[in-house]
């Protein structure tokens, strides 16, 4: 047995086992830390996405209000043209639908 006694081999095995347990404990700690970091990053990214979505919704709402106001103004300025355009659009849609 390479000149090692049973007691020496047992002591080395126990030492290796203890070192392995310590390494596993350290890896668990590292893994927990990584998971917490990823979780935090995901929360930050989700919050950023939510804020961007809110900004886009606000911009779309503002644009809609401006366009609506502009269309209403055009209708007030040219009521006969607006009626003619609406009639023409309705006629075209009716023809496309086959009615």
Tab-separated table of C-alpha atoms in Angstrom:
chain	number	residue	atom	x	y	z
A	1	UNK	CA	0.000	0.000	0.000
A	2	UNK	CA	2.737	2.483	-0.923
A	3	UNK	CA	4.045	2.536	2.604
A	4	UNK	CA	1.005	4.392	3.968
A	5	UNK	CA	-0.780	2.974	6.896
A	6	UNK	CA	-4.489	2.561	7.132
A	7	UNK	CA	-4.658	5.367	9.690
A	8	UNK	CA	-2.755	7.725	7.361
A	9	UNK	CA	-5.056	6.911	4.450
A	10	UNK	CA	-8.105	7.414	6.650
A	11	UNK	CA	-6.787	10.774	7.856
A	12	UNK	CA	-6.071	11.909	4.282
A	13	UNK	CA	-9.521	10.786	3.158
A	14	UNK	CA	-11.178	12.640	6.026
A	15	UNK	CA	-9.107	15.726	5.229
A	16	UNK	CA	-10.089	15.553	1.557
A	17	UNK	CA	-13.725	15.056	2.548
A	18	UNK	CA	-13.644	18.091	4.837
A	19	UNK	CA	-12.019	20.202	2.112
A	20	UNK	CA	-14.652	19.028	-0.367
A	21	UNK	CA	-17.447	19.955	2.052
A	22	UNK	CA	-15.924	23.415	2.480
A	23	UNK	CA	-15.652	23.837	-1.297
A	24	UNK	CA	-19.283	22.815	-1.772
A	25	UNK	CA	-20.398	25.252	0.932
A	26	UNK	CA	-18.427	28.029	-0.758
A	27	UNK	CA	-19.959	27.148	-4.147
A	28	UNK	CA	-23.446	27.269	-2.622
A	29	UNK	CA	-22.711	30.740	-1.282
A	30	UNK	CA	-21.415	31.866	-4.666
A	31	UNK	CA	-24.475	30.430	-6.383
A	32	UNK	CA	-26.824	32.225	-3.968
A	33	UNK	CA	-24.985	35.470	-4.641
A	34	UNK	CA	-25.240	34.983	-8.409
A	35	UNK	CA	-28.948	34.196	-8.162
A	36	UNK	CA	-29.541	37.349	-6.101
A	37	UNK	CA	-27.597	39.427	-8.631
A	38	UNK	CA	-29.575	37.996	-11.554
A	39	UNK	CA	-32.838	38.533	-9.697
A	40	UNK	CA	-31.898	42.158	-9.003
A	41	UNK	CA	-30.889	42.727	-12.618
A	42	UNK	CA	-34.172	41.229	-13.837
A	43	UNK	CA	-36.118	43.587	-11.560
A	44	UNK	CA	-34.180	46.588	-12.866
A	45	UNK	CA	-34.736	45.567	-16.496
A	46	UNK	CA	-38.440	44.946	-15.869
A	47	UNK	CA	-38.792	48.360	-14.224
A	48	UNK	CA	-36.979	50.009	-17.151
A	49	UNK	CA	-39.291	48.267	-19.611
A	50	UNK	CA	-42.337	49.336	-17.625
A	51	UNK	CA	-41.187	52.950	-17.567
A	52	UNK	CA	-40.481	52.916	-21.308
A	53	UNK	CA	-43.924	51.436	-21.930
A	54	UNK	CA	-45.553	54.160	-19.846
A	55	UNK	CA	-43.588	56.832	-21.714
A	56	UNK	CA	-44.669	55.400	-25.070
A	57	UNK	CA	-48.293	55.245	-23.928
A	58	UNK	CA	-48.129	58.871	-22.782
A	59	UNK	CA	-46.606	59.948	-26.095
A	60	UNK	CA	-49.234	58.005	-28.049
A	61	UNK	CA	-52.015	59.580	-25.987
A	62	UNK	CA	-50.602	63.044	-26.552
A	63	UNK	CA	-50.225	62.400	-30.281
A	64	UNK	CA	-53.794	61.090	-30.471
A	65	UNK	CA	-55.142	64.202	-28.729
A	66	UNK	CA	-53.175	66.487	-31.045
A	67	UNK	CA	-54.348	64.627	-34.149
A	68	UNK	CA	-57.938	64.602	-32.925
A	69	UNK	CA	-57.792	68.333	-32.252
A	70	UNK	CA	-56.330	68.949	-35.706
A	71	UNK	CA	-59.021	66.847	-37.415
A	72	UNK	CA	-61.776	68.615	-35.469
A	73	UNK	CA	-60.299	71.951	-36.492
A	74	UNK	CA	-60.220	70.904	-40.156
A	75	UNK	CA	-63.845	69.762	-39.947
A	76	UNK	CA	-64.896	73.085	-38.402
A	77	UNK	CA	-62.984	75.023	-41.065
A	78	UNK	CA	-64.298	72.941	-44.005
A	79	UNK	CA	-67.572	71.229	-43.011
A	80	UNK	CA	-68.758	70.534	-46.565
A	81	UNK	CA	-65.449	68.967	-47.556
A	82	UNK	CA	-65.558	66.809	-44.407
A	83	UNK	CA	-69.059	65.586	-45.239
A	84	UNK	CA	-68.000	64.864	-48.827
A	85	UNK	CA	-64.929	62.930	-47.695
A	86	UNK	CA	-66.981	60.921	-45.184
A	87	UNK	CA	-69.599	60.156	-47.839
A	88	UNK	CA	-66.936	59.102	-50.355
A	89	UNK	CA	-65.159	56.889	-47.828
A	90	UNK	CA	-68.463	55.255	-46.884
A	91	UNK	CA	-69.318	54.671	-50.529
A	92	UNK	CA	-65.922	53.070	-51.223
A	93	UNK	CA	-66.192	50.818	-48.163
A	94	UNK	CA	-69.696	49.749	-49.180
A	95	UNK	CA	-68.468	48.897	-52.672
A	96	UNK	CA	-65.535	46.912	-51.279
A	97	UNK	CA	-67.823	44.915	-49.015
A	98	UNK	CA	-70.126	44.209	-51.938
A	99	UNK	CA	-73.250	45.818	-50.547
